[in-house]
Short mmCIF file of C-alpha atoms and ligand atoms in Angstrom, two decimals:
data_model
loop_
_atom_site.label_atom_id
_atom_site.label_comp_id
_atom_site.label_asym_id
_atom_site.label_seq_id
_atom_site.Cartn_x
_atom_site.Cartn_y
_atom_site.Cartn_z
CA MET A 8 -0.02 0.02 0.08
CA LYS A 9 1.26 3.50 -0.87
CA VAL A 10 0.16 6.13 1.61
CA LEU A 11 0.65 9.81 0.83
CA ILE A 12 1.04 11.93 3.92
CA THR A 13 0.91 15.65 3.94
CA GLY A 14 2.51 17.76 6.66
CA GLY A 15 4.81 14.78 7.54
CA ALA A 16 7.63 17.12 8.61
CA GLY A 17 5.53 18.54 11.51
CA PHE A 18 4.98 17.19 15.00
CA ILE A 19 2.19 14.64 14.56
CA GLY A 20 2.82 13.85 10.93
CA SER A 21 6.44 12.94 11.52
CA ASN A 22 5.41 10.93 14.56
CA PHE A 23 2.96 9.05 12.34
CA ILE A 24 5.59 8.38 9.65
CA ARG A 25 8.13 7.04 12.13
CA TYR A 26 5.42 4.87 13.71
CA ALA A 27 4.03 3.56 10.27
CA MET A 28 7.50 2.79 8.90
CA ARG A 29 7.94 0.49 11.99
CA ALA A 30 4.44 -0.90 12.09
CA HIS A 31 3.77 -1.60 8.38
CA GLY A 32 6.86 -3.14 6.70
CA GLU A 33 4.88 -3.28 3.48
CA TRP A 34 3.97 0.34 3.22
CA MET A 35 5.53 2.89 0.92
CA ILE A 36 5.21 6.35 2.36
CA VAL A 37 5.24 9.57 0.37
CA ASN A 38 5.61 12.72 2.42
CA VAL A 39 4.40 15.97 0.88
CA ASP A 40 5.33 19.07 2.91
CA LYS A 41 5.89 22.78 2.17
CA LEU A 42 8.37 23.05 5.12
CA THR A 43 6.81 26.14 6.67
CA TYR A 44 8.31 27.35 9.90
CA ALA A 45 6.68 24.23 11.60
CA GLY A 46 8.21 21.69 9.15
CA ASN A 47 11.46 20.19 10.13
CA LEU A 48 13.15 17.42 8.18
CA ALA A 49 15.35 16.64 11.25
CA ASN A 50 12.19 15.07 12.70
CA LEU A 51 12.49 12.35 9.98
CA ALA A 52 16.22 11.65 10.12
CA GLU A 53 15.33 8.08 11.28
CA VAL A 54 13.52 7.24 7.96
CA ALA A 55 15.16 9.64 5.46
CA GLY A 56 17.36 6.98 3.81
CA ASN A 57 14.73 4.22 3.79
CA PRO A 58 13.76 3.14 0.27
CA ARG A 59 10.11 2.83 1.38
CA TYR A 60 10.10 6.60 2.06
CA ARG A 61 10.02 9.50 -0.37
CA PHE A 62 9.77 13.25 0.18
CA HIS A 63 8.33 15.97 -2.08
CA ARG A 64 8.53 19.64 -1.11
CA ALA A 65 5.28 21.18 -2.13
CA ASP A 66 2.48 23.45 -1.02
CA ILE A 67 -0.87 21.65 -0.81
CA CYS A 68 -2.62 24.82 -2.18
CA ASP A 69 -0.57 24.45 -5.36
CA ALA A 70 -3.00 22.48 -7.52
CA GLU A 71 -0.41 21.95 -10.32
CA ALA A 72 2.28 20.61 -8.13
CA VAL A 73 -0.22 18.48 -6.10
CA GLY A 74 -1.70 17.06 -9.32
CA ARG A 75 1.80 16.21 -10.63
CA ILE A 76 2.74 14.41 -7.42
CA PHE A 77 -0.48 12.38 -7.39
CA SER A 78 -0.20 11.28 -11.06
CA GLU A 79 3.46 10.34 -10.47
CA GLU A 80 2.90 8.54 -7.17
CA LEU A 81 -0.67 7.13 -7.55
CA PRO A 82 -1.23 6.74 -3.87
CA ASP A 83 -3.79 4.22 -2.48
CA ALA A 84 -4.55 6.36 0.49
CA VAL A 85 -4.03 9.99 1.68
CA ILE A 86 -3.68 11.43 5.21
CA ASN A 87 -3.90 15.10 5.44
CA PHE A 88 -1.92 16.33 8.52
CA ALA A 89 -0.68 19.52 6.70
CA ALA A 90 -2.10 22.68 8.33
CA GLU A 91 -1.34 26.01 10.07
CA THR A 92 -1.92 24.88 13.60
CA HIS A 93 -1.06 27.48 16.14
CA VAL A 94 -4.13 29.30 17.54
CA ASP A 95 -2.10 32.50 18.66
CA ARG A 96 -0.78 32.88 15.11
CA SER A 97 -4.26 32.55 13.68
CA ILE A 98 -5.30 35.43 15.97
CA ASP A 99 -2.44 37.57 14.63
CA ASP A 100 -3.15 36.77 10.95
CA PRO A 101 -5.86 34.39 9.86
CA SER A 102 -5.03 34.52 6.09
CA MET A 103 -2.57 31.60 5.82
CA PHE A 104 -4.93 29.46 7.97
CA LEU A 105 -7.79 29.93 5.46
CA LYS A 106 -5.53 29.19 2.53
CA THR A 107 -3.66 26.09 3.76
CA ASN A 108 -6.49 24.62 5.95
CA ILE A 109 -9.41 25.12 3.62
CA LEU A 110 -8.17 25.60 0.07
CA GLY A 111 -5.28 23.18 0.49
CA THR A 112 -7.69 20.48 1.76
CA GLN A 113 -9.90 21.05 -1.29
CA VAL A 114 -6.96 20.82 -3.68
CA LEU A 115 -5.84 17.54 -2.12
CA MET A 116 -9.41 16.08 -2.31
CA GLU A 117 -9.66 17.07 -5.93
CA ALA A 118 -6.39 15.35 -6.81
CA ALA A 119 -7.44 12.31 -4.66
CA ARG A 120 -10.78 12.05 -6.47
CA LYS A 121 -9.00 12.23 -9.93
CA CYS A 122 -6.66 9.49 -9.14
CA GLY A 123 -9.32 7.33 -7.39
CA VAL A 124 -7.74 6.96 -3.91
CA ALA A 125 -9.32 4.30 -1.70
CA ARG A 126 -9.21 6.34 1.45
CA PHE A 127 -8.85 10.07 2.29
CA LEU A 128 -8.28 10.74 5.96
CA GLN A 129 -8.61 14.30 7.15
CA ILE A 130 -6.81 15.08 10.41
CA SER A 131 -9.10 17.45 12.23
CA THR A 132 -9.29 18.72 15.88
CA ASP A 133 -11.68 18.87 18.83
CA GLU A 134 -11.47 22.69 18.54
CA VAL A 135 -14.18 22.54 15.79
CA TYR A 136 -16.71 21.89 18.60
CA GLY A 137 -15.92 25.12 20.41
CA SER A 138 -15.86 25.38 24.19
CA LEU A 139 -17.50 23.45 26.98
CA GLY A 140 -18.72 24.55 30.43
CA ALA A 141 -17.84 22.78 33.63
CA THR A 142 -19.59 19.54 32.48
CA GLY A 143 -20.22 17.51 29.29
CA ARG A 144 -17.99 16.11 26.65
CA PHE A 145 -17.86 16.55 22.85
CA SER A 146 -19.38 13.65 20.79
CA GLU A 147 -19.10 13.36 17.04
CA ASP A 148 -22.74 14.78 16.96
CA SER A 149 -21.91 17.90 19.03
CA PRO A 150 -22.63 21.11 17.12
CA LEU A 151 -19.69 22.75 15.35
CA ARG A 152 -19.00 26.12 17.07
CA PRO A 153 -15.45 27.14 16.38
CA ASN A 154 -14.04 30.18 18.18
CA SER A 155 -10.62 31.00 16.81
CA PRO A 156 -9.75 31.58 13.12
CA TYR A 157 -7.70 28.38 13.35
CA ALA A 158 -10.69 26.37 14.56
CA ALA A 159 -13.05 28.03 12.06
CA SER A 160 -10.60 27.03 9.13
CA LYS A 161 -10.48 23.43 10.36
CA THR A 162 -14.30 23.35 10.62
CA ALA A 163 -14.63 24.65 7.06
CA ALA A 164 -12.32 21.87 5.90
CA ASP A 165 -14.40 19.31 7.73
CA LEU A 166 -17.55 20.48 6.03
CA LEU A 167 -15.84 20.35 2.64
CA VAL A 168 -14.69 16.76 3.41
CA ARG A 169 -18.33 15.93 4.17
CA ALA A 170 -19.39 17.53 0.87
CA TYR A 171 -16.76 15.59 -1.10
CA PHE A 172 -18.10 12.30 0.43
CA LYS A 173 -21.70 13.17 -0.25
CA THR A 174 -21.34 14.74 -3.67
CA TYR A 175 -18.52 12.84 -5.23
CA GLY A 176 -18.45 9.69 -3.17
CA LEU A 177 -14.75 10.29 -2.21
CA PRO A 178 -14.13 7.73 0.56
CA THR A 179 -13.41 10.22 3.27
CA LEU A 180 -12.71 9.72 7.02
CA VAL A 181 -12.20 12.44 9.65
CA THR A 182 -10.46 12.27 12.98
CA ARG A 183 -10.97 14.89 15.75
CA CYS A 184 -8.30 14.67 18.38
CA SER A 185 -7.67 16.63 21.56
CA ASN A 186 -4.30 18.22 22.61
CA ASN A 187 -1.23 16.14 21.73
CA TYR A 188 2.07 16.16 23.62
CA GLY A 189 5.33 14.36 22.98
CA SER A 190 8.72 14.69 21.35
CA TYR A 191 9.45 16.91 18.38
CA GLN A 192 6.56 19.31 19.09
CA PHE A 193 7.29 22.85 17.99
CA PRO A 194 8.22 24.94 21.09
CA GLU A 195 5.42 27.43 20.69
CA LYS A 196 2.82 24.91 22.05
CA ILE A 197 2.49 25.09 25.81
CA ILE A 198 4.38 22.00 26.95
CA PRO A 199 7.63 22.29 24.94
CA PHE A 200 7.44 26.15 25.23
CA PHE A 201 7.34 26.03 29.05
CA VAL A 202 9.94 23.22 29.37
CA THR A 203 12.46 25.13 27.07
CA LEU A 204 11.74 28.49 28.87
CA LEU A 205 12.26 26.90 32.31
CA HIS A 206 15.47 25.26 31.11
CA GLU A 207 16.69 28.72 30.06
CA GLY A 208 15.77 30.02 33.60
CA LYS A 209 12.95 32.23 32.18
CA PRO A 210 9.36 32.55 33.62
CA VAL A 211 6.43 30.91 31.94
CA PRO A 212 3.38 32.99 30.69
CA VAL A 213 0.04 31.47 31.80
CA TYR A 214 -2.87 33.00 29.91
CA GLY A 215 -5.80 34.51 31.97
CA ASP A 216 -6.64 32.64 35.26
CA GLY A 217 -4.98 29.46 34.03
CA MET A 218 -8.15 27.47 34.65
CA ASN A 219 -8.75 26.58 31.00
CA VAL A 220 -8.93 22.78 30.57
CA ARG A 221 -7.42 20.64 27.80
CA ASP A 222 -7.75 16.85 27.35
CA TRP A 223 -4.11 15.62 26.77
CA ILE A 224 -3.18 12.61 24.74
CA HIS A 225 0.32 11.37 23.90
CA VAL A 226 1.08 11.67 20.29
CA ASP A 227 1.89 7.95 19.99
CA ASP A 228 -1.64 7.18 21.01
CA HIS A 229 -2.91 9.61 18.40
CA SER A 230 -0.76 7.85 15.65
CA ARG A 231 -2.28 4.41 16.69
CA ALA A 232 -5.82 5.87 16.43
CA VAL A 233 -5.08 7.40 12.98
CA ASP A 234 -3.71 4.11 11.77
CA ALA A 235 -6.91 2.31 12.95
CA VAL A 236 -9.20 4.83 11.35
CA LEU A 237 -7.36 4.71 8.05
CA LEU A 238 -7.42 0.92 7.83
CA ARG A 239 -10.81 0.15 9.53
CA GLY A 240 -12.86 3.27 9.74
CA ARG A 241 -16.11 3.52 7.80
CA PRO A 242 -16.05 6.03 4.86
CA GLY A 243 -18.06 9.19 5.53
CA GLN A 244 -17.55 8.82 9.32
CA VAL A 245 -16.01 11.16 11.90
CA TYR A 246 -14.01 9.67 14.88
CA ASN A 247 -13.27 11.51 18.03
CA VAL A 248 -9.82 10.80 19.59
CA GLY A 249 -9.12 11.76 23.21
CA GLY A 250 -6.83 11.02 26.14
CA GLY A 251 -9.55 11.01 28.83
CA ASN A 252 -7.11 13.17 30.74
CA GLU A 253 -8.41 16.64 31.51
CA ARG A 254 -6.05 19.09 33.09
CA THR A 255 -6.14 22.84 33.75
CA ASN A 256 -3.21 24.90 32.45
CA ILE A 257 -2.16 25.71 36.06
CA GLU A 258 -1.91 21.93 36.74
CA ILE A 259 0.16 21.44 33.61
CA THR A 260 2.39 24.31 34.60
CA LYS A 261 2.88 23.03 38.17
CA LEU A 262 3.75 19.56 36.82
CA LEU A 263 6.33 21.12 34.51
CA LEU A 264 7.72 23.31 37.29
CA GLY A 265 8.17 20.24 39.48
CA ALA A 266 9.72 18.17 36.69
CA MET A 267 12.11 20.96 36.09
CA GLY A 268 13.00 21.56 39.71
CA LYS A 269 11.61 25.16 39.72
CA ASP A 270 9.21 26.89 42.11
CA GLU A 271 6.14 28.91 41.49
CA SER A 272 7.99 32.23 41.27
CA HIS A 273 8.66 31.08 37.70
CA MET A 274 4.88 31.25 36.79
CA ARG A 275 3.52 34.53 35.49
CA PHE A 276 -0.13 35.24 34.78
CA VAL A 277 -0.43 37.27 31.47
CA PRO A 278 -3.42 38.74 29.65
CA ASP A 279 -5.76 36.08 28.22
CA ARG A 280 -5.79 34.79 24.64
CA PRO A 281 -8.79 36.44 22.82
CA GLY A 282 -11.70 34.05 22.35
CA HIS A 283 -9.90 31.50 24.58
CA ASP A 284 -11.87 28.26 24.78
CA ARG A 285 -12.51 27.37 28.42
CA ARG A 286 -12.68 23.54 28.34
CA TYR A 287 -12.23 20.64 25.87
CA ALA A 288 -13.28 17.09 26.75
CA ILE A 289 -13.76 14.19 24.38
CA ASP A 290 -16.29 11.43 24.33
CA ASP A 291 -14.39 8.70 22.46
CA THR A 292 -16.95 5.91 22.82
CA LYS A 293 -17.24 5.59 19.06
CA ILE A 294 -13.63 4.80 18.31
CA ARG A 295 -13.38 2.59 21.43
CA THR A 296 -16.40 0.47 20.57
CA GLU A 297 -16.12 0.43 16.74
CA LEU A 298 -12.30 0.21 16.24
CA ASP A 299 -11.12 -0.90 19.73
CA VAL A 300 -8.86 2.08 20.13
CA VAL A 301 -7.96 3.12 23.63
CA PRO A 302 -5.07 5.40 24.75
CA GLN A 303 -2.27 3.39 26.18
CA ILE A 304 0.19 5.88 27.65
CA PRO A 305 -0.57 7.06 31.21
CA PHE A 306 -0.30 10.88 31.43
CA LYS A 307 2.36 11.18 34.16
CA GLU A 308 4.59 8.61 32.54
CA GLY A 309 4.21 10.23 29.09
CA LEU A 310 4.85 13.70 30.39
CA ASP A 311 7.93 12.72 32.38
CA ALA A 312 9.29 11.00 29.29
CA THR A 313 8.51 14.07 27.20
CA VAL A 314 10.26 16.46 29.55
CA ARG A 315 13.34 14.07 29.54
CA TRP A 316 13.30 14.02 25.69
CA TYR A 317 13.48 17.87 25.48
CA LEU A 318 16.25 17.97 28.07
CA GLU A 319 18.16 15.20 26.22
CA ASN A 320 17.58 16.78 22.83
CA GLU A 321 18.52 20.37 23.47
CA ALA A 322 20.31 20.54 20.14
CA TRP A 323 16.97 19.89 18.38
CA TRP A 324 15.02 22.70 19.96
CA ARG A 325 17.97 25.15 20.10
CA ALA A 326 18.21 24.67 16.26
CA VAL A 327 14.40 25.34 16.03
CA LYS A 328 14.52 28.44 18.23
CA SER A 329 17.48 29.81 16.39
CA GLY A 330 15.98 29.04 12.94
CA GLU A 331 18.94 26.87 11.99
CA TYR A 332 16.77 23.87 11.25
CA GLN A 333 15.37 25.70 8.16
CA THR A 334 18.69 25.11 6.39
CA PHE A 335 18.16 21.31 6.80
CA TYR A 336 16.19 21.12 3.48
CA ASP A 337 19.02 22.80 1.57
CA ARG A 338 21.51 20.36 3.01
CA TRP A 339 19.22 17.41 2.27
CA TYR A 340 18.68 18.61 -1.34
CA LYS A 341 22.37 19.12 -1.94
CA ASP A 342 23.22 15.69 -0.52
CA ARG A 343 20.59 14.11 -2.78
CA GLN A 344 21.94 15.81 -5.78
CA ASN A 345 25.45 14.63 -4.95
CA ARG A 346 24.13 11.18 -4.55
CA ASP A 347 22.28 11.25 -7.90
CA VAL A 348 25.46 12.15 -9.75
CA PRO A 349 27.04 8.83 -10.95
P1 LIG B 407 2.63 21.31 12.99
O1 LIG B 407 2.34 22.74 12.88
O2 LIG B 407 3.65 20.73 13.89
O3 LIG B 407 3.00 20.70 11.52
C1 LIG B 407 2.30 21.20 10.40
C2 LIG B 407 3.03 20.62 9.20
O4 LIG B 407 2.26 21.02 7.98
C3 LIG B 407 4.49 21.17 9.00
O5 LIG B 407 5.34 20.12 8.64
C4 LIG B 407 4.24 22.30 7.87
O6 LIG B 407 5.39 22.44 7.10
C5 LIG B 407 3.15 21.56 7.07
N1 LIG B 407 2.42 22.54 6.23
C6 LIG B 407 1.83 23.72 6.64
N2 LIG B 407 1.32 24.29 5.58
C7 LIG B 407 1.48 23.58 4.48
C8 LIG B 407 1.16 23.65 3.10
N3 LIG B 407 0.46 24.71 2.63
N4 LIG B 407 1.51 22.67 2.31
C9 LIG B 407 2.27 21.59 2.67
N5 LIG B 407 2.57 21.48 3.95
C10 LIG B 407 2.24 22.42 4.88
O7 LIG B 407 1.19 20.60 13.26
P2 LIG B 407 0.77 19.34 14.20
O8 LIG B 407 0.62 19.79 15.53
O9 LIG B 407 1.66 18.22 13.75
O10 LIG B 407 -0.72 19.10 13.60
C11 LIG B 407 -0.92 18.25 12.51
C12 LIG B 407 -2.38 18.10 12.21
O11 LIG B 407 -3.06 17.62 13.37
C13 LIG B 407 -3.01 19.45 11.84
O12 LIG B 407 -4.02 19.26 10.83
C14 LIG B 407 -3.75 19.90 13.20
O13 LIG B 407 -4.89 20.64 12.92
C15 LIG B 407 -4.12 18.49 13.74
N6 LIG B 407 -4.23 18.51 15.24
C16 LIG B 407 -3.21 18.77 16.04
C17 LIG B 407 -3.29 18.68 17.42
C18 LIG B 407 -2.17 19.08 18.33
O14 LIG B 407 -2.38 18.98 19.53
N7 LIG B 407 -0.99 19.47 17.87
C19 LIG B 407 -4.45 18.14 17.96
C20 LIG B 407 -5.44 17.69 17.12
C21 LIG B 407 -5.35 17.82 15.70
O1 LIG B 408 -7.18 20.74 20.91
C1 LIG B 408 -6.39 20.45 19.84
C2 LIG B 408 -5.54 21.68 19.51
O2 LIG B 408 -4.55 21.73 20.46
C3 LIG B 408 -4.96 21.58 18.11
O3 LIG B 408 -5.93 21.59 17.20
C4 LIG B 408 -3.99 22.76 17.85
O4 LIG B 408 -3.37 22.66 16.58
C5 LIG B 408 -2.96 22.78 18.97
O5 LIG B 408 -2.11 23.86 18.88
C6 LIG B 408 -3.65 22.80 20.29
O6 LIG B 408 -4.25 24.08 20.57
P1 LIG B 408 -4.22 24.86 21.95
O7 LIG B 408 -4.49 26.26 21.74
O8 LIG B 408 -5.03 24.11 22.97
O9 LIG B 408 -2.63 24.58 22.24
P2 LIG B 408 -1.57 25.55 22.98
O10 LIG B 408 -0.41 24.68 23.31
O11 LIG B 408 -1.34 26.79 22.16
O12 LIG B 408 -2.28 26.06 24.33
C7 LIG B 408 -2.75 25.07 25.29
C8 LIG B 408 -3.38 25.81 26.43
O13 LIG B 408 -2.34 26.57 27.14
C9 LIG B 408 -4.40 26.86 25.97
O14 LIG B 408 -5.36 26.93 26.93
C10 LIG B 408 -3.56 28.15 25.98
C11 LIG B 408 -2.63 28.01 27.12
N1 LIG B 408 -1.26 28.67 26.94
C12 LIG B 408 -0.58 28.50 25.76
C13 LIG B 408 0.61 29.06 25.48
C14 LIG B 408 1.35 28.89 24.27
C15 LIG B 408 -0.79 29.46 27.98
O15 LIG B 408 -1.39 29.63 28.98
N2 LIG B 408 0.43 30.06 27.67
C16 LIG B 408 1.11 29.94 26.54
O16 LIG B 408 2.21 30.58 26.50
#
């Protein structure tokens, strides 16, 4: 089976590629990534030389490039991880979010339709459901009430996916996962951001009163869920994926302070994020009962391992923070050209 993955140089896409290369010895994986600020080929060093892996640098909004790659590769399945993903950036400037997350998804589905792929899996988010009060959980039937430009762009993409299933019969699937944590996450998201700040002896900025709740899941558990939905999900369906692990931001901050041996003088309350969703919680009954998918990594264990990973891989996040990682593609391309010369 040939699986075309977009956004495979990002946090979750690269985790899925590393996982799938190990789990599916018969798969060929084609990674299509624009390498925006969030794309980092160093995340894929482990698979870069594998003959079952191929990389194309392309923008998913570029219909010509995408069409060319699809007709060259003829994938059996597509998983769309590519997106602009940081809520704060979407508040500063929504325009790229609308382009990549909506138009890019449509361009991919058009190419998938033309080449007759057997599965098109859209990686969505729980943020499409908006915000919860103190009780309740999001089910797949909860109303879509996005609150940030990021969430609105992901919701629009989900609706387009639905339309391509209904109108053209494209065999689509959608996953809506809660907050991921783990290694190789870009250090603008709260966990790696705070770990790296604390390591540098800097205070960490907690938005508002810090009582916003997120449902945390280890990225390895997310990858296992994506794999199950791709192979066994029913076309046209949406599957929620969650960690069953609700934590306030203050709780997360205190756990990180403890893990880093710092006291609460390193915690600073700063003005709130506009439109900040108060609480996310996932009802994952459907994926549990239909596909037998349950998260396996206990939060405390996963968080400790994640903190350790950032401490042991300082060179990785230092290169990200300094921007040096963005030269990785040029080096990779030069190496490849040198290799291609007989
Ligand atoms: P990320 O920001 O780490 O990576 C995004 C990747 O997409 C990068 O490699 C980037 O270069 C690539 N990309 C961006 N624009 C592109 C374009 N126009 N063309 C081609 N490639 C492009 O994101 P992530 O956290 O790994 O998230 C991956 C997916 O999972 C996203 O669709 C996101 O909405 C979804 N999601 C994320 C989380 C989370 O907690 N991080 C939770 C649920 C769902
Ligand atoms: O729920 C899934 C979503 O999780 C994904 O769809 C998004 O792509 C992903 O970025 C993530 O969104 P969040 O906005 O929840 O993640 P972030 O790490 O930015 O923030 C987590 C919480 O921490 C949120 O309540 C805001 C808060 N926060 C964040 C940062 C960066 C702070 O208090 N201070 C900070 O500096």
